[in-house]
Coordinates of C-alpha atoms in Angstrom, one line a residue:
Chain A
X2 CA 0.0 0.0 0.0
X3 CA 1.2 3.8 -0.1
X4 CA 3.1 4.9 3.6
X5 CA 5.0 7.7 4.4
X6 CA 8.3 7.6 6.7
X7 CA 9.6 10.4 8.7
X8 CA 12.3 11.4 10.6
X9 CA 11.3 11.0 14.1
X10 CA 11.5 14.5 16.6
X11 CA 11.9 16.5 17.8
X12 CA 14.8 18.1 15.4
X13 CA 16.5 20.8 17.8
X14 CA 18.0 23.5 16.0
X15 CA 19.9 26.6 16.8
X16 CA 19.1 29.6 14.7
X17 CA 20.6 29.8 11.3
X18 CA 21.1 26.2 11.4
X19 CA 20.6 24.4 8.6
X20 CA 17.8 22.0 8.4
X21 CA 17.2 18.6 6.5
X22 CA 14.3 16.5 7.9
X23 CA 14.1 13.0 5.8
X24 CA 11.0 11.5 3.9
X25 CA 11.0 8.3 2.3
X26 CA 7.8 7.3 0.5
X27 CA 6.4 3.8 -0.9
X28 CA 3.7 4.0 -3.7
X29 CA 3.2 3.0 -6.9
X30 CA 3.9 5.4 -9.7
X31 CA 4.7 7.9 -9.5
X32 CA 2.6 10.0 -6.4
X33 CA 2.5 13.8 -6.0
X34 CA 4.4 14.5 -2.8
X35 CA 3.9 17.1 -0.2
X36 CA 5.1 19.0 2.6
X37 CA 2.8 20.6 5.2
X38 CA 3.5 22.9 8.5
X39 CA 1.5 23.1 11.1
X40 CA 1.9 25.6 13.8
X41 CA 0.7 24.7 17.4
X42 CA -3.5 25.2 17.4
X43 CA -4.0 25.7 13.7
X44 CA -4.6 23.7 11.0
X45 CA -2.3 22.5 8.0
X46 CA -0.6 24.6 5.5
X47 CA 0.9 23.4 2.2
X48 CA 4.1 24.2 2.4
X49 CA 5.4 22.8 -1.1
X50 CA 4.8 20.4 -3.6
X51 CA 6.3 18.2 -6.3
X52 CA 4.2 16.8 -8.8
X53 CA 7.0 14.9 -10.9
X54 CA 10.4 13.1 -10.7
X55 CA 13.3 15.4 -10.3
X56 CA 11.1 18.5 -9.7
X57 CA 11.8 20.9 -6.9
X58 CA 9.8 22.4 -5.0
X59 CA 10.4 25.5 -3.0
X60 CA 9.0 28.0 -0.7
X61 CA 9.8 30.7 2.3
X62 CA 13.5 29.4 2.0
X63 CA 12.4 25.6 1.9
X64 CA 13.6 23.4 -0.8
X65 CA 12.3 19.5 -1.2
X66 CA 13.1 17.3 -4.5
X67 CA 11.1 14.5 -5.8
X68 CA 13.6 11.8 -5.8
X69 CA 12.2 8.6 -7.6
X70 CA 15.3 6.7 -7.4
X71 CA 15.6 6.6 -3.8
X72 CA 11.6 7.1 -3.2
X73 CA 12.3 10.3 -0.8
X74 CA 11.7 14.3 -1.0
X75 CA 13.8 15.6 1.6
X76 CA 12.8 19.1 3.2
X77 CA 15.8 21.2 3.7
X78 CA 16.5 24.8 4.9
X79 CA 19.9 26.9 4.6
X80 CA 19.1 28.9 8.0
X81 CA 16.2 28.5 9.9
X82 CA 14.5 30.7 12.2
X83 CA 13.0 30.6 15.5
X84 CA 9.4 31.4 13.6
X85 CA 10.3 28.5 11.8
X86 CA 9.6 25.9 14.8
X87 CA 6.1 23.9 14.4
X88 CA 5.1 20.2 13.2
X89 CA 6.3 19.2 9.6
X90 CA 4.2 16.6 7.5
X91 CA 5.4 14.9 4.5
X92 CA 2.4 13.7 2.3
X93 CA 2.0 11.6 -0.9
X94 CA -1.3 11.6 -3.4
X95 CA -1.5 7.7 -4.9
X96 CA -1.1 8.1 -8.8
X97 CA -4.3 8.3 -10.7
X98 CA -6.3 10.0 -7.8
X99 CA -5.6 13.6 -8.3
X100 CA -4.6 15.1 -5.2
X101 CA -7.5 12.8 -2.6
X102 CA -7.1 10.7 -0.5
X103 CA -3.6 12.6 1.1
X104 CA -1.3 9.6 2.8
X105 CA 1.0 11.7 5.2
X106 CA 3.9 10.7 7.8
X107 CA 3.5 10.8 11.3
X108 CA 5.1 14.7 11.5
X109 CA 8.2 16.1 12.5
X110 CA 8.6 18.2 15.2
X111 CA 11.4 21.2 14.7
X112 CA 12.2 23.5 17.6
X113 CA 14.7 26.3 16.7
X114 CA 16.2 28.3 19.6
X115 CA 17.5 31.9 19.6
Chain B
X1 CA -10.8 35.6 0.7
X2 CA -11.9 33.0 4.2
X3 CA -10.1 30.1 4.2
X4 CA -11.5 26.5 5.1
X5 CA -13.9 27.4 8.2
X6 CA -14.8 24.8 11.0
X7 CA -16.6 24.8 14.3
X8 CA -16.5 24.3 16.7
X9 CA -13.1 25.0 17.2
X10 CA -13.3 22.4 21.0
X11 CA -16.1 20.5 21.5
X12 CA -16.7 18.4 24.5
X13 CA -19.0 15.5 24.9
X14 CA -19.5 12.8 27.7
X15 CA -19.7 9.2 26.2
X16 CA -22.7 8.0 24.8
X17 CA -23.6 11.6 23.6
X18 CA -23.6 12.9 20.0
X19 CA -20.7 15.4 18.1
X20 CA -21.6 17.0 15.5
X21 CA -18.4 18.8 13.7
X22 CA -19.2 21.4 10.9
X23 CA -16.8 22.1 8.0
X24 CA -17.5 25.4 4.9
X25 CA -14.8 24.7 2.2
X26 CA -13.7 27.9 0.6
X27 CA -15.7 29.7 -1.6
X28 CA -15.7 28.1 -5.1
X29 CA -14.6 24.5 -3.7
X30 CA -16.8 21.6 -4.6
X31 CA -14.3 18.6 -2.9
X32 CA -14.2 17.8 1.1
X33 CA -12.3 15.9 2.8
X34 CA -12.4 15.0 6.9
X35 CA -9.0 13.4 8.5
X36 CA -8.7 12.9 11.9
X37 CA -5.1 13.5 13.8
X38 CA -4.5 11.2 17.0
X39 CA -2.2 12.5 19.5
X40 CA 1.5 12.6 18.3
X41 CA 0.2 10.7 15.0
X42 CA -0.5 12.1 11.4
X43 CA -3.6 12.6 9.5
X44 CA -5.9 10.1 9.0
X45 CA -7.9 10.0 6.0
X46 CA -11.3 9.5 6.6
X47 CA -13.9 10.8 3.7
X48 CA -14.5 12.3 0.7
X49 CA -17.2 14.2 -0.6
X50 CA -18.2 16.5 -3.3
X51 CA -21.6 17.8 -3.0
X52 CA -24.5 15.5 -2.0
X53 CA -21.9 12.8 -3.1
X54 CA -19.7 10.6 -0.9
X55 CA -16.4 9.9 -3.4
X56 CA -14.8 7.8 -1.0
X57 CA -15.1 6.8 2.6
X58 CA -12.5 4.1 2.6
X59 CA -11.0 5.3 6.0
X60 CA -14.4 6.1 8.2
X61 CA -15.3 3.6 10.7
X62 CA -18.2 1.7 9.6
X63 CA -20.5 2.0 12.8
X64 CA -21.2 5.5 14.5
X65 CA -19.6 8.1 12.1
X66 CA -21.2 9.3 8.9
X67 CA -20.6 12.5 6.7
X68 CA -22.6 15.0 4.7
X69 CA -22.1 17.2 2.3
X70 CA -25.5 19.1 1.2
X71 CA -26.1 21.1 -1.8
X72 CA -26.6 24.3 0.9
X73 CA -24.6 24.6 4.2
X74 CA -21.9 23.1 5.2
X75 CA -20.2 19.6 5.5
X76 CA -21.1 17.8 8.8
X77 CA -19.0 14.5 10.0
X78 CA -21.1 13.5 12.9
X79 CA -20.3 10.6 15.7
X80 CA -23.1 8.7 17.6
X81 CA -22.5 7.3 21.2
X82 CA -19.1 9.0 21.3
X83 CA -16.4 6.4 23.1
X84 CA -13.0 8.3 24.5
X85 CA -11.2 6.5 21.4
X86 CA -13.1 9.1 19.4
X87 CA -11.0 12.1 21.4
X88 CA -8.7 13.7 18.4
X89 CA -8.4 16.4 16.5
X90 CA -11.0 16.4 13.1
X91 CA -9.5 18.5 10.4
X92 CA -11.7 19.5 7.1
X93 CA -10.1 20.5 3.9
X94 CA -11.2 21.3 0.6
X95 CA -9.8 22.0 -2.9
X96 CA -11.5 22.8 -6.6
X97 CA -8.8 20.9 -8.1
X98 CA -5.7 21.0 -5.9
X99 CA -4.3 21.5 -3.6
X100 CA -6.3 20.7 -0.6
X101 CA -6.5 24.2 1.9
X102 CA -6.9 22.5 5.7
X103 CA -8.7 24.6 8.3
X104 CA -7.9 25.1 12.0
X105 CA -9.9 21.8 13.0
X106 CA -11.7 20.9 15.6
X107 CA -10.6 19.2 19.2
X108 CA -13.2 17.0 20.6
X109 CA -13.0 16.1 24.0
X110 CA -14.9 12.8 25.2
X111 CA -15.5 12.9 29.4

């Protein structure tokens, strides 16, 4: 079936760190992948999104790549911030559903100190 | 432009008792969907609906929980006899085509 895996948390970061937080991914296909934030009390945001193999995504100073050959799409960030600390989801779509039916990981939690 | 609304934001309920969660997709989205996060745990897919259809309800329990989506009003998942496995956040999202746009959810408390 489709699963997402996650780095287990918390990530503790200092500020300006750089960040990677790991997401492997089994489907078949080829799924759209996701990454969501969700800051504590509110709901999820999309964060960015690949649609295809080798595409990046990017936004606010996050990068992830759709990586088909080793089934991942790795968030990563030059320098975080301390505004930056809240709950990271990786999420897949199953090919052929259009973007239902969202399979996500169990969420990574980053805390970034000043 | 108002984003994904729910409410109630906390809802409480003793067991036995009925919860009733509301969900407005934003304006000009047709598609609905209802997860529900356990504590420390990812979404959870549970429904799908466009309006006055159910798509797909692969992931709702089959006893106690059932979902609307009306041609007026809003989407309601609602939960019969409420047990305290039932406690967890309910997030509704919606989308026209993609992506899906989540809204603040709603805790529910069972006593």
């Amino acid at each position: 079936g489709n699963s997402v895996t996650q780095m287990e948390g918390p990530v503790t970061l200092s500020e300006e760190a750089f960040l990677t937080i790991n997401c492997t991914y089994t489907a078949t296909g080829y799924p759209s992948l996701f990454w969501y934030v969700q800051y504590p009390g509110e709901g999820l945001q999309l964060l960015l999104k690949a649609t295809k193999a080798d595409d990046k995504g990017s936004n606010k100073g996050f990068e992830a790549t759709y990586r088909k050959e080793t089934t991942s799409f790795h968030l990563e960030k030059g320098s975080v911030q301390v505004s930056d600390s809240a709950v990271y989801f990786c999420a897949l779509s199953p090919m052929n559903t259009g973007f239902q039916k969202l399979v996500f990981g169990t969420g990574t939690r980053l805390l970034v100190s000043p | 432009n108002a984003g994904v609304m729910q409410n109630p934001r906390h809802l409480v309920r003793r067991r036995g008792q009925e919860a009733r969660l509301r969900c407005s997709p934003m304006k000009g989205h047709s598609h609905v969907y209802w997860y529900r996060q356990l504590p420390e745990e990812g979404l959870k897919f549970m429904v799908y609906l466009q309006k006055e259809n159910i798509i797909d309800e692969s992931g709702m329990p089959k006893e106690r929980f059932s979902a609307e989506f009306p041609k007026e009003g809003p989407s309601i998942l609602r939960i019969q006899q409420v047990v305290r496995g039932d406690s967890a956040a309910y997030f509704c999202a919606s989308s026209r085509d993609q992506p899906q746009h989540f809204g603040d959810g709603t805790r529910l408390s069972i006593l």
